[in-house]
mmCIF file of C-alpha atoms in Angstrom:
data_model
loop_
_atom_site.group_PDB
_atom_site.id
_atom_site.type_symbol
_atom_site.label_atom_id
_atom_site.label_comp_id
_atom_site.label_asym_id
_atom_site.label_seq_id
_atom_site.Cartn_x
_atom_site.Cartn_y
_atom_site.Cartn_z
ATOM 1 C CA MET T 114 27.190 64.902 8.965
ATOM 2 C CA GLN T 115 28.520 68.713 8.725
ATOM 3 C CA TYR T 116 28.165 70.516 5.672
ATOM 4 C CA PRO T 117 30.064 73.580 4.693
ATOM 5 C CA ASN T 118 27.448 76.261 5.236
ATOM 6 C CA GLY T 119 26.563 74.895 8.825
ATOM 7 C CA ILE T 120 23.360 73.127 8.180
ATOM 8 C CA LYS T 121 23.015 69.354 9.268
ATOM 9 C CA LYS T 122 21.496 67.115 6.580
ATOM 10 C CA LYS T 123 18.468 64.979 7.483
ATOM 11 C CA PRO T 124 19.263 61.359 7.306
ATOM 12 C CA ASN T 125 18.602 60.139 3.555
ATOM 13 C CA THR T 126 14.867 58.735 3.721
ATOM 14 C CA VAL T 127 14.837 58.050 0.235
ATOM 15 C CA LYS T 128 15.946 54.633 -1.070
ATOM 16 C CA ASN T 129 19.506 54.608 -3.081
ATOM 17 C CA TYR T 130 18.352 53.501 -6.044
ATOM 18 C CA SER T 131 21.537 53.230 -7.682
ATOM 19 C CA ASN T 132 22.394 50.468 -6.027
ATOM 20 C CA ARG T 133 19.298 48.884 -6.243
ATOM 21 C CA GLY T 134 19.681 46.735 -9.494
ATOM 22 C CA MET T 135 17.201 46.709 -12.322
ATOM 23 C CA ASN T 136 13.333 46.706 -11.998
ATOM 24 C CA LEU T 137 12.372 43.335 -13.522
ATOM 25 C CA GLU T 138 9.065 43.975 -14.358
ATOM 26 C CA ASN T 139 9.681 47.424 -15.764
ATOM 27 C CA ALA T 140 12.449 45.891 -17.874
ATOM 28 C CA LEU T 141 10.280 43.430 -19.192
ATOM 29 C CA ASN T 142 7.413 45.660 -19.974
ATOM 30 C CA GLU T 143 9.797 47.632 -22.082
ATOM 31 C CA THR T 144 10.872 44.761 -23.881
ATOM 32 C CA ASN T 145 7.184 43.520 -24.601
ATOM 33 C CA ASP T 146 6.644 47.139 -25.924
ATOM 34 C CA PHE T 147 9.521 46.805 -28.019
ATOM 35 C CA TYR T 148 8.475 43.414 -29.333
ATOM 36 C CA ILE T 149 4.612 44.608 -29.982
ATOM 37 C CA SER T 150 5.811 47.879 -31.812
ATOM 38 C CA ASN T 151 7.742 45.997 -34.092
ATOM 39 C CA ASP T 152 5.376 43.395 -34.440
ATOM 40 C CA ILE T 153 7.670 40.808 -33.436
ATOM 41 C CA ALA T 154 5.433 39.105 -31.052
ATOM 42 C CA LEU T 155 2.042 40.023 -28.814
ATOM 43 C CA ILE T 156 3.035 39.208 -25.561
ATOM 44 C CA TYR T 157 1.192 41.253 -22.575
ATOM 45 C CA LYS T 158 1.806 41.320 -18.713
ATOM 46 C CA LYS T 159 -1.857 40.399 -17.218
ATOM 47 C CA PRO T 160 -3.303 42.913 -14.797
ATOM 48 C CA ILE T 161 -2.915 42.477 -11.300
ATOM 49 C CA PRO T 162 -5.830 40.518 -9.940
ATOM 50 C CA VAL T 163 -7.785 42.459 -7.510
ATOM 51 C CA THR T 164 -11.200 41.576 -5.827
ATOM 52 C CA ILE T 165 -13.233 44.461 -5.798
ATOM 53 C CA THR T 166 -15.509 44.843 -2.788
ATOM 54 C CA LYS T 167 -16.811 48.563 -2.776
ATOM 55 C CA VAL T 168 -17.163 50.827 -6.035
ATOM 56 C CA ASP T 169 -18.402 54.753 -5.486
ATOM 57 C CA TYR T 170 -19.498 56.785 -8.184
ATOM 58 C CA PRO T 171 -19.154 60.389 -7.112
ATOM 59 C CA SER T 172 -19.952 61.285 -11.003
ATOM 60 C CA ARG T 173 -21.872 59.558 -13.617
ATOM 61 C CA ASN T 174 -19.233 58.513 -15.835
ATOM 62 C CA LYS T 175 -16.362 57.721 -13.219
ATOM 63 C CA ALA T 176 -15.956 55.167 -10.986
ATOM 64 C CA LYS T 177 -14.127 54.982 -7.900
ATOM 65 C CA ILE T 178 -13.190 51.607 -6.412
ATOM 66 C CA THR T 179 -13.007 52.436 -2.256
ATOM 67 C CA GLU T 180 -12.098 48.906 -1.146
ATOM 68 C CA ALA T 181 -10.504 46.043 -2.908
ATOM 69 C CA TYR T 182 -8.051 43.282 -2.035
ATOM 70 C CA TYR T 183 -5.466 41.512 -3.890
ATOM 71 C CA SER T 184 -6.161 38.123 -4.844
ATOM 72 C CA VAL T 185 -3.854 34.988 -5.519
ATOM 73 C CA PRO T 186 -3.392 35.087 -9.604
ATOM 74 C CA SER T 187 -4.840 31.912 -11.375
ATOM 75 C CA THR T 188 -1.783 31.885 -13.859
ATOM 76 C CA THR T 189 1.322 33.657 -14.566
ATOM 77 C CA ASP T 190 1.879 37.070 -15.432
ATOM 78 C CA TYR T 191 2.638 36.812 -19.062
ATOM 79 C CA ASN T 192 1.239 35.287 -21.990
ATOM 80 C CA GLY T 193 0.996 35.957 -26.002
ATOM 81 C CA ILE T 194 1.980 34.638 -29.250
ATOM 82 C CA TYR T 195 5.389 34.464 -31.184
ATOM 83 C CA LYS T 196 5.878 32.827 -34.361
ATOM 84 C CA GLY T 197 2.596 31.442 -34.336
ATOM 85 C CA LYS T 198 3.128 29.933 -30.948
ATOM 86 C CA TYR T 199 1.535 30.469 -27.451
ATOM 87 C CA ILE T 200 4.008 31.460 -24.771
ATOM 88 C CA ASP T 201 3.681 31.662 -21.374
ATOM 89 C CA PHE T 202 6.086 32.548 -18.409
ATOM 90 C CA GLU T 203 6.242 33.736 -14.817
ATOM 91 C CA ALA T 204 9.302 36.501 -13.834
ATOM 92 C CA LYS T 205 10.662 36.565 -10.349
ATOM 93 C CA VAL T 206 13.462 38.366 -8.750
ATOM 94 C CA THR T 207 15.408 36.954 -5.709
ATOM 95 C CA LYS T 208 17.915 38.419 -3.447
ATOM 96 C CA SER T 209 19.501 35.329 -2.802
ATOM 97 C CA THR T 210 22.984 34.421 -4.280
ATOM 98 C CA THR T 211 22.776 30.705 -3.879
ATOM 99 C CA SER T 212 19.424 29.519 -4.826
ATOM 100 C CA PHE T 213 16.107 30.539 -6.408
ATOM 101 C CA PRO T 214 13.411 29.615 -3.238
ATOM 102 C CA LEU T 215 10.472 27.886 -4.681
ATOM 103 C CA SER T 216 8.220 29.571 -2.162
ATOM 104 C CA ASN T 217 8.530 32.586 -4.718
ATOM 105 C CA ILE T 218 6.081 30.825 -7.214
ATOM 106 C CA HIS T 219 2.474 29.654 -6.272
ATOM 107 C CA PRO T 220 2.165 25.884 -6.778
ATOM 108 C CA HIS T 221 -0.723 26.362 -9.312
ATOM 109 C CA GLN T 222 1.352 28.534 -11.285
ATOM 110 C CA ILE T 223 4.037 25.764 -11.711
ATOM 111 C CA LYS T 224 1.291 23.388 -12.610
ATOM 112 C CA HIS T 225 -0.016 25.934 -14.916
ATOM 113 C CA LEU T 226 3.573 26.560 -16.714
ATOM 114 C CA ILE T 227 3.622 22.432 -16.897
ATOM 115 C CA SER T 228 -0.049 22.486 -18.335
ATOM 116 C CA VAL T 229 0.812 24.801 -21.242
ATOM 117 C CA LYS T 230 3.913 22.811 -21.820
ATOM 118 C CA ASN T 231 2.006 19.816 -22.609
ATOM 119 C CA HIS T 232 -0.621 21.482 -24.515
ATOM 120 C CA GLY T 233 2.352 22.104 -27.150
ATOM 121 C CA GLY T 234 3.207 25.851 -25.958
ATOM 122 C CA ILE T 235 6.554 27.524 -25.096
ATOM 123 C CA SER T 236 6.836 27.999 -21.260
ATOM 124 C CA PHE T 237 9.320 28.895 -19.308
ATOM 125 C CA ILE T 238 10.213 31.125 -15.843
ATOM 126 C CA ILE T 239 12.680 34.058 -15.837
ATOM 127 C CA VAL T 240 14.570 34.567 -12.830
ATOM 128 C CA TYR T 241 16.683 37.262 -11.993
ATOM 129 C CA PHE T 242 19.136 37.131 -9.144
ATOM 130 C CA GLU T 243 19.509 40.842 -8.198
ATOM 131 C CA LYS T 244 22.556 40.424 -6.309
ATOM 132 C CA LEU T 245 24.625 38.201 -8.868
ATOM 133 C CA ASN T 246 22.907 40.619 -11.617
ATOM 134 C CA LYS T 247 22.242 37.432 -13.864
ATOM 135 C CA ILE T 248 19.136 36.950 -15.684
ATOM 136 C CA TYR T 249 18.389 33.371 -16.586
ATOM 137 C CA TYR T 250 15.691 31.622 -18.724
ATOM 138 C CA LEU T 251 14.559 28.171 -17.336
ATOM 139 C CA ASP T 252 12.388 26.118 -19.409
ATOM 140 C CA THR T 253 9.347 24.421 -17.823
ATOM 141 C CA ILE T 254 10.925 21.157 -19.379
ATOM 142 C CA HIS T 255 13.831 21.675 -16.686
ATOM 143 C CA LEU T 256 11.755 23.141 -13.957
ATOM 144 C CA GLU T 257 9.713 20.167 -14.173
ATOM 145 C CA SER T 258 12.238 17.583 -14.003
ATOM 146 C CA PHE T 259 14.062 19.294 -11.335
ATOM 147 C CA LEU T 260 10.715 19.163 -9.260
ATOM 148 C CA ASN T 261 10.667 15.513 -10.149
ATOM 149 C CA GLY T 262 13.908 14.853 -8.496
ATOM 150 C CA ILE T 263 14.960 15.059 -4.750
ATOM 151 C CA ASP T 264 12.672 17.067 -2.709
ATOM 152 C CA ARG T 265 13.985 20.352 -2.260
ATOM 153 C CA LYS T 266 12.819 24.186 -1.292
ATOM 154 C CA SER T 267 14.853 25.875 -4.023
ATOM 155 C CA ILE T 268 16.942 25.667 -7.107
ATOM 156 C CA PRO T 269 20.366 26.320 -6.923
ATOM 157 C CA THR T 270 22.073 28.400 -9.356
ATOM 158 C CA HIS T 271 24.337 25.708 -10.514
ATOM 159 C CA TYR T 272 21.185 24.188 -11.648
ATOM 160 C CA PHE T 273 20.640 27.345 -13.886
ATOM 161 C CA ASP T 274 23.961 27.386 -15.063
ATOM 162 C CA GLU T 275 23.531 23.968 -16.073
ATOM 163 C CA TYR T 276 20.238 23.924 -17.310
ATOM 164 C CA GLY T 277 19.006 27.676 -17.913
ATOM 165 C CA ILE T 278 20.210 30.283 -20.434
ATOM 166 C CA LEU T 279 21.535 33.316 -19.268
ATOM 167 C CA ILE T 280 20.020 36.539 -20.882
ATOM 168 C CA GLU T 281 22.367 39.738 -21.017
ATOM 169 C CA GLU T 282 20.514 42.941 -20.487
ATOM 170 C CA ARG T 283 20.839 45.122 -23.478
ATOM 171 C CA ILE T 284 19.805 48.614 -24.819
ATOM 172 C CA ASN T 285 16.813 47.271 -26.413
ATOM 173 C CA PRO T 286 15.101 45.039 -26.382
ATOM 174 C CA ARG T 287 16.268 45.279 -22.721
ATOM 175 C CA ILE T 288 15.876 41.297 -21.923
ATOM 176 C CA ASN T 289 15.767 39.705 -25.252
ATOM 177 C CA TYR T 290 14.211 36.529 -24.045
ATOM 178 C CA LEU T 291 12.614 35.813 -27.428
ATOM 179 C CA SER T 292 16.495 35.284 -29.004
ATOM 180 C CA VAL T 293 16.588 32.504 -26.365
ATOM 181 C CA ILE T 294 13.359 31.210 -27.624
ATOM 182 C CA ASP T 295 14.710 31.232 -31.055
ATOM 183 C CA SER T 296 17.943 29.111 -30.020
ATOM 184 C CA VAL T 297 15.484 26.698 -28.191
ATOM 185 C CA TYR T 298 12.336 26.212 -30.249
ATOM 186 C CA PHE T 299 13.198 27.510 -33.919
ATOM 187 C CA LYS T 300 16.764 26.444 -34.234
ATOM 188 C CA GLY T 301 16.305 25.412 -37.844
ATOM 189 C CA GLU T 302 14.826 28.494 -39.144
ATOM 190 C CA MET D 179 -53.127 44.746 -6.982
ATOM 191 C CA GLN D 180 -55.887 43.109 -4.891
ATOM 192 C CA TYR D 181 -54.933 39.617 -3.190
ATOM 193 C CA PRO D 182 -57.452 37.220 -1.855
ATOM 194 C CA ASN D 183 -56.425 37.912 1.762
ATOM 195 C CA GLY D 184 -56.836 41.597 1.189
ATOM 196 C CA ILE D 185 -53.032 42.106 1.597
ATOM 197 C CA LYS D 186 -51.928 44.469 -0.894
ATOM 198 C CA LYS D 187 -48.433 43.447 -2.264
ATOM 199 C CA LYS D 188 -45.514 45.653 -2.417
ATOM 200 C CA PRO D 189 -44.396 46.761 -5.651
ATOM 201 C CA ASN D 190 -41.479 43.921 -6.202
ATOM 202 C CA THR D 191 -37.925 45.734 -5.922
ATOM 203 C CA VAL D 192 -36.050 42.452 -6.774
ATOM 204 C CA LYS D 193 -34.951 41.717 -10.228
ATOM 205 C CA ASN D 194 -36.945 38.975 -12.159
ATOM 206 C CA TYR D 195 -33.916 37.184 -12.873
ATOM 207 C CA SER D 196 -35.869 34.508 -15.065
ATOM 208 C CA ASN D 197 -36.406 37.249 -18.063
ATOM 209 C CA ARG D 198 -32.870 38.611 -17.546
ATOM 210 C CA GLY D 199 -31.266 36.303 -19.753
ATOM 211 C CA MET D 200 -27.935 34.373 -19.458
ATOM 212 C CA ASN D 201 -24.694 36.070 -17.465
ATOM 213 C CA LEU D 202 -22.395 35.794 -20.449
ATOM 214 C CA GLU D 203 -19.318 36.441 -18.069
ATOM 215 C CA ASN D 204 -20.590 33.585 -15.801
ATOM 216 C CA ALA D 205 -21.338 31.456 -18.567
ATOM 217 C CA LEU D 206 -17.671 31.835 -20.197
ATOM 218 C CA ASN D 207 -16.231 31.209 -17.135
ATOM 219 C CA GLU D 208 -18.145 28.140 -16.406
ATOM 220 C CA THR D 209 -17.284 26.853 -19.781
ATOM 221 C CA ASN D 210 -13.417 27.498 -19.506
ATOM 222 C CA ASP D 211 -13.487 25.683 -15.987
ATOM 223 C CA PHE D 212 -14.732 23.048 -18.031
ATOM 224 C CA TYR D 213 -12.126 22.936 -20.626
ATOM 225 C CA ILE D 214 -9.399 23.249 -18.168
ATOM 226 C CA SER D 215 -10.670 20.552 -15.556
ATOM 227 C CA ASN D 216 -11.039 18.142 -18.222
ATOM 228 C CA ASP D 217 -7.419 19.417 -19.843
ATOM 229 C CA ILE D 218 -9.297 20.353 -23.220
ATOM 230 C CA ALA D 219 -7.694 23.779 -23.423
ATOM 231 C CA LEU D 220 -6.522 26.184 -20.882
ATOM 232 C CA ILE D 221 -8.196 29.452 -21.412
ATOM 233 C CA TYR D 222 -8.800 32.178 -19.052
ATOM 234 C CA LYS D 223 -10.250 35.570 -18.500
ATOM 235 C CA LYS D 224 -7.926 38.076 -17.537
ATOM 236 C CA PRO D 225 -8.329 40.142 -14.406
ATOM 237 C CA ILE D 226 -10.129 43.685 -14.595
ATOM 238 C CA PRO D 227 -7.279 46.175 -15.415
ATOM 239 C CA VAL D 228 -7.419 48.611 -12.639
ATOM 240 C CA THR D 229 -4.792 51.512 -11.331
ATOM 241 C CA ILE D 230 -4.121 51.467 -7.963
ATOM 242 C CA THR D 231 -3.715 54.787 -6.074
ATOM 243 C CA LYS D 232 -3.914 53.983 -2.527
ATOM 244 C CA VAL D 233 -3.282 51.264 -0.363
ATOM 245 C CA ASP D 234 -3.465 50.667 3.263
ATOM 246 C CA TYR D 235 -1.614 48.207 5.548
ATOM 247 C CA PRO D 236 -4.095 47.382 8.548
ATOM 248 C CA SER D 237 -2.271 44.384 9.642
ATOM 249 C CA ARG D 238 1.086 43.163 8.618
ATOM 250 C CA ASN D 239 -0.118 40.611 6.196
ATOM 251 C CA LYS D 240 -3.432 42.367 4.644
ATOM 252 C CA ALA D 241 -2.967 45.211 2.043
ATOM 253 C CA LYS D 242 -6.365 46.968 1.712
ATOM 254 C CA ILE D 243 -6.547 48.891 -1.471
ATOM 255 C CA THR D 244 -8.332 52.040 -0.628
ATOM 256 C CA GLU D 245 -8.564 53.989 -3.924
ATOM 257 C CA ALA D 246 -8.369 52.500 -7.419
ATOM 258 C CA TYR D 247 -9.861 53.248 -11.045
ATOM 259 C CA TYR D 248 -10.875 51.225 -13.700
ATOM 260 C CA SER D 249 -8.350 51.389 -16.499
ATOM 261 C CA VAL D 250 -8.737 50.723 -20.128
ATOM 262 C CA PRO D 251 -7.778 46.943 -21.288
ATOM 263 C CA SER D 252 -4.773 47.020 -23.469
ATOM 264 C CA THR D 253 -5.742 43.475 -24.928
ATOM 265 C CA THR D 254 -8.913 41.486 -25.177
ATOM 266 C CA ASP D 255 -10.405 39.629 -22.159
ATOM 267 C CA TYR D 256 -9.734 36.170 -22.669
ATOM 268 C CA ASN D 257 -6.820 34.230 -23.926
ATOM 269 C CA GLY D 258 -4.891 31.178 -24.024
ATOM 270 C CA ILE D 259 -3.939 27.851 -25.778
ATOM 271 C CA TYR D 260 -5.929 24.905 -27.523
ATOM 272 C CA LYS D 261 -4.400 22.097 -29.463
ATOM 273 C CA GLY D 262 -1.326 24.196 -29.595
ATOM 274 C CA LYS D 263 -2.749 27.254 -30.845
ATOM 275 C CA TYR D 264 -3.018 30.670 -29.391
ATOM 276 C CA ILE D 265 -6.565 31.509 -28.915
ATOM 277 C CA ASP D 266 -7.825 35.391 -28.338
ATOM 278 C CA PHE D 267 -11.103 36.788 -27.793
ATOM 279 C CA GLU D 268 -13.552 39.395 -26.839
ATOM 280 C CA ALA D 269 -16.989 38.670 -25.500
ATOM 281 C CA LYS D 270 -19.710 41.227 -25.657
ATOM 282 C CA VAL D 271 -23.693 41.488 -24.855
ATOM 283 C CA THR D 272 -26.073 43.856 -26.628
ATOM 284 C CA LYS D 273 -29.565 44.444 -26.027
ATOM 285 C CA SER D 274 -29.748 45.757 -30.061
ATOM 286 C CA THR D 275 -32.133 43.265 -31.933
ATOM 287 C CA THR D 276 -30.754 44.575 -35.047
ATOM 288 C CA SER D 277 -27.174 45.169 -34.811
ATOM 289 C CA PHE D 278 -23.932 44.674 -32.579
ATOM 290 C CA PRO D 279 -22.687 48.399 -31.836
ATOM 291 C CA LEU D 280 -19.077 48.704 -32.454
ATOM 292 C CA SER D 281 -18.664 51.250 -29.852
ATOM 293 C CA ASN D 282 -19.300 48.265 -27.508
ATOM 294 C CA ILE D 283 -15.272 47.133 -28.311
ATOM 295 C CA HIS D 284 -12.186 49.700 -27.980
ATOM 296 C CA PRO D 285 -10.701 50.202 -31.204
ATOM 297 C CA HIS D 286 -7.094 48.819 -29.765
ATOM 298 C CA GLN D 287 -9.070 45.550 -29.156
ATOM 299 C CA ILE D 288 -10.307 45.225 -32.446
ATOM 300 C CA LYS D 289 -6.283 46.295 -33.772
ATOM 301 C CA HIS D 290 -5.063 43.444 -31.149
ATOM 302 C CA LEU D 291 -7.722 40.831 -32.426
ATOM 303 C CA ILE D 292 -6.533 41.440 -36.206
ATOM 304 C CA SER D 293 -2.697 41.284 -35.115
ATOM 305 C CA VAL D 294 -3.191 38.280 -33.531
ATOM 306 C CA LYS D 295 -4.725 36.716 -36.646
ATOM 307 C CA ASN D 296 -1.661 38.216 -38.432
ATOM 308 C CA HIS D 297 0.641 36.199 -35.626
ATOM 309 C CA GLY D 298 -0.929 32.941 -37.027
ATOM 310 C CA GLY D 299 -3.312 32.844 -33.620
ATOM 311 C CA ILE D 300 -7.162 32.035 -33.752
ATOM 312 C CA SER D 301 -9.133 35.383 -32.821
ATOM 313 C CA PHE D 302 -12.629 36.219 -32.683
ATOM 314 C CA ILE D 303 -15.546 37.636 -30.954
ATOM 315 C CA ILE D 304 -18.370 36.044 -29.305
ATOM 316 C CA VAL D 305 -21.511 38.246 -29.102
ATOM 317 C CA TYR D 306 -24.329 37.658 -27.253
ATOM 318 C CA PHE D 307 -27.697 39.258 -28.659
ATOM 319 C CA GLU D 308 -29.781 39.171 -25.104
ATOM 320 C CA LYS D 309 -33.328 39.810 -26.467
ATOM 321 C CA LEU D 310 -32.846 37.520 -29.429
ATOM 322 C CA ASN D 311 -31.457 34.905 -26.892
ATOM 323 C CA LYS D 312 -28.696 34.044 -29.699
ATOM 324 C CA ILE D 313 -24.983 33.888 -29.464
ATOM 325 C CA TYR D 314 -22.724 33.966 -32.377
ATOM 326 C CA TYR D 315 -18.906 33.309 -33.019
ATOM 327 C CA LEU D 316 -17.467 35.972 -35.565
ATOM 328 C CA ASP D 317 -13.977 35.226 -36.555
ATOM 329 C CA THR D 318 -11.593 38.110 -36.970
ATOM 330 C CA ILE D 319 -11.373 37.420 -40.677
ATOM 331 C CA HIS D 320 -14.972 38.525 -41.216
ATOM 332 C CA LEU D 321 -14.522 41.113 -38.510
ATOM 333 C CA GLU D 322 -12.041 42.713 -40.529
ATOM 334 C CA SER D 323 -13.597 42.242 -43.825
ATOM 335 C CA PHE D 324 -16.694 44.289 -42.423
ATOM 336 C CA LEU D 325 -14.310 46.981 -40.971
ATOM 337 C CA ASN D 326 -12.803 47.155 -44.306
ATOM 338 C CA GLY D 327 -15.999 47.705 -46.154
ATOM 339 C CA ILE D 328 -18.508 50.463 -45.888
ATOM 340 C CA ASP D 329 -18.000 52.743 -43.227
ATOM 341 C CA ARG D 330 -20.219 51.398 -40.470
ATOM 342 C CA LYS D 331 -21.198 51.896 -36.794
ATOM 343 C CA SER D 332 -22.557 48.739 -36.331
ATOM 344 C CA ILE D 333 -22.828 45.018 -37.608
ATOM 345 C CA PRO D 334 -26.018 44.202 -38.465
ATOM 346 C CA THR D 335 -27.652 40.789 -37.539
ATOM 347 C CA HIS D 336 -27.654 39.470 -41.157
ATOM 348 C CA TYR D 337 -23.960 39.597 -41.008
ATOM 349 C CA PHE D 338 -23.583 37.521 -38.170
ATOM 350 C CA ASP D 339 -26.230 35.137 -39.614
ATOM 351 C CA GLU D 340 -23.951 34.860 -43.014
ATOM 352 C CA TYR D 341 -20.593 34.924 -41.657
ATOM 353 C CA GLY D 342 -20.827 34.291 -38.173
ATOM 354 C CA ILE D 343 -21.495 30.828 -36.444
ATOM 355 C CA LEU D 344 -24.405 30.176 -34.104
ATOM 356 C CA ILE D 345 -23.347 28.533 -30.591
ATOM 357 C CA GLU D 346 -26.039 26.653 -28.872
ATOM 358 C CA GLU D 347 -26.580 27.092 -25.168
ATOM 359 C CA ARG D 348 -25.981 23.740 -23.415
ATOM 360 C CA ILE D 349 -25.795 22.163 -20.167
ATOM 361 C CA ASN D 350 -21.923 21.572 -20.009
ATOM 362 C CA PRO D 351 -19.791 23.222 -21.273
ATOM 363 C CA ARG D 352 -22.313 25.926 -21.551
ATOM 364 C CA ILE D 353 -21.057 27.726 -24.340
ATOM 365 C CA ASN D 354 -18.887 25.350 -26.077
ATOM 366 C CA TYR D 355 -17.163 27.442 -28.568
ATOM 367 C CA LEU D 356 -14.352 25.175 -29.304
ATOM 368 C CA SER D 357 -16.816 23.051 -31.209
ATOM 369 C CA VAL D 358 -16.704 25.938 -33.468
ATOM 370 C CA ILE D 359 -12.971 26.373 -33.411
ATOM 371 C CA ASP D 360 -12.907 22.679 -34.249
ATOM 372 C CA SER D 361 -15.238 23.121 -37.357
ATOM 373 C CA VAL D 362 -13.249 25.841 -38.456
ATOM 374 C CA TYR D 363 -9.784 25.524 -37.933
ATOM 375 C CA PHE D 364 -9.684 21.767 -37.159
ATOM 376 C CA LYS D 365 -11.790 20.284 -40.042
ATOM 377 C CA GLY D 366 -9.503 17.635 -41.172
ATOM 378 C CA GLU D 367 -8.905 16.060 -37.675
#
């Protein structure tokens, strides 16, 4: 590309963030921070599980991890308490415009979500269809009944339209999933 | 030391594990595994929080973390669900024979335990007095009222004797803290 002053601009290696859509994790962290600071709920993202294999101690009080590996999470990413109820969920992003590939969630995470529901907790998944700019809440009840149906490798968007609940992104809290929980679990209150 | 065959025994550099006492974290992990595999409760230890600063990709599928640091946990180590109730606790070991130093718990962890209680969850600390070989359950109600009292830097053992509940170590589950919760929260059931 030719610029007025004759300087050739280098190809832009920096990603264009304006078209990248929302960062789901950041948006959920901000949402949870809002809930916590307003004493509405106590829901946190769990730390990323890593297996630490080497640690250096360059100074007495500072440990430096020099070798570690990502490990498979044993549960879901988010849990906590809301209105006295145990809350547990997993949040995923997909680039697909037609379906949510189930390979995005570990089978033991799905098993965990079902166990939570069976123990009387509230569990669900949040799926962000990046290219459709749509965020869905899907309760484990409907996730489980989908999995009990015909063997499929992905959940089509029409299933989310039928059984999921759309969450509109707002200013604050950004992804107000607790309003969905209110409408599903605390309707009479 | 002189041995019968004249060989001088080298000083033993291997720790004597028989006097080391129980490893609280392992014992609690085994306990939680027992609860999970018997579908009694879903309580997990959260991963250790680390801040990852450098990652190498020696092969396409294997990420190797080459620089990371331990970060301050934002909540407690253990949480989950039991009989539909949200459970949250912190477990600590002390070598002291007279009191539990409060410097062992981050102030925001104490604040978190109190918040959980206020939100209708069950929260508590488990303190293992290694040299006394005693494991206590102390409910957040009593932790909070201790903190509201005279300014102290540690909780004396007699406070645990009066307001805490002793947990006997058993074969399986090793530290049956849910039986304590039954006696405190589900007495009528």
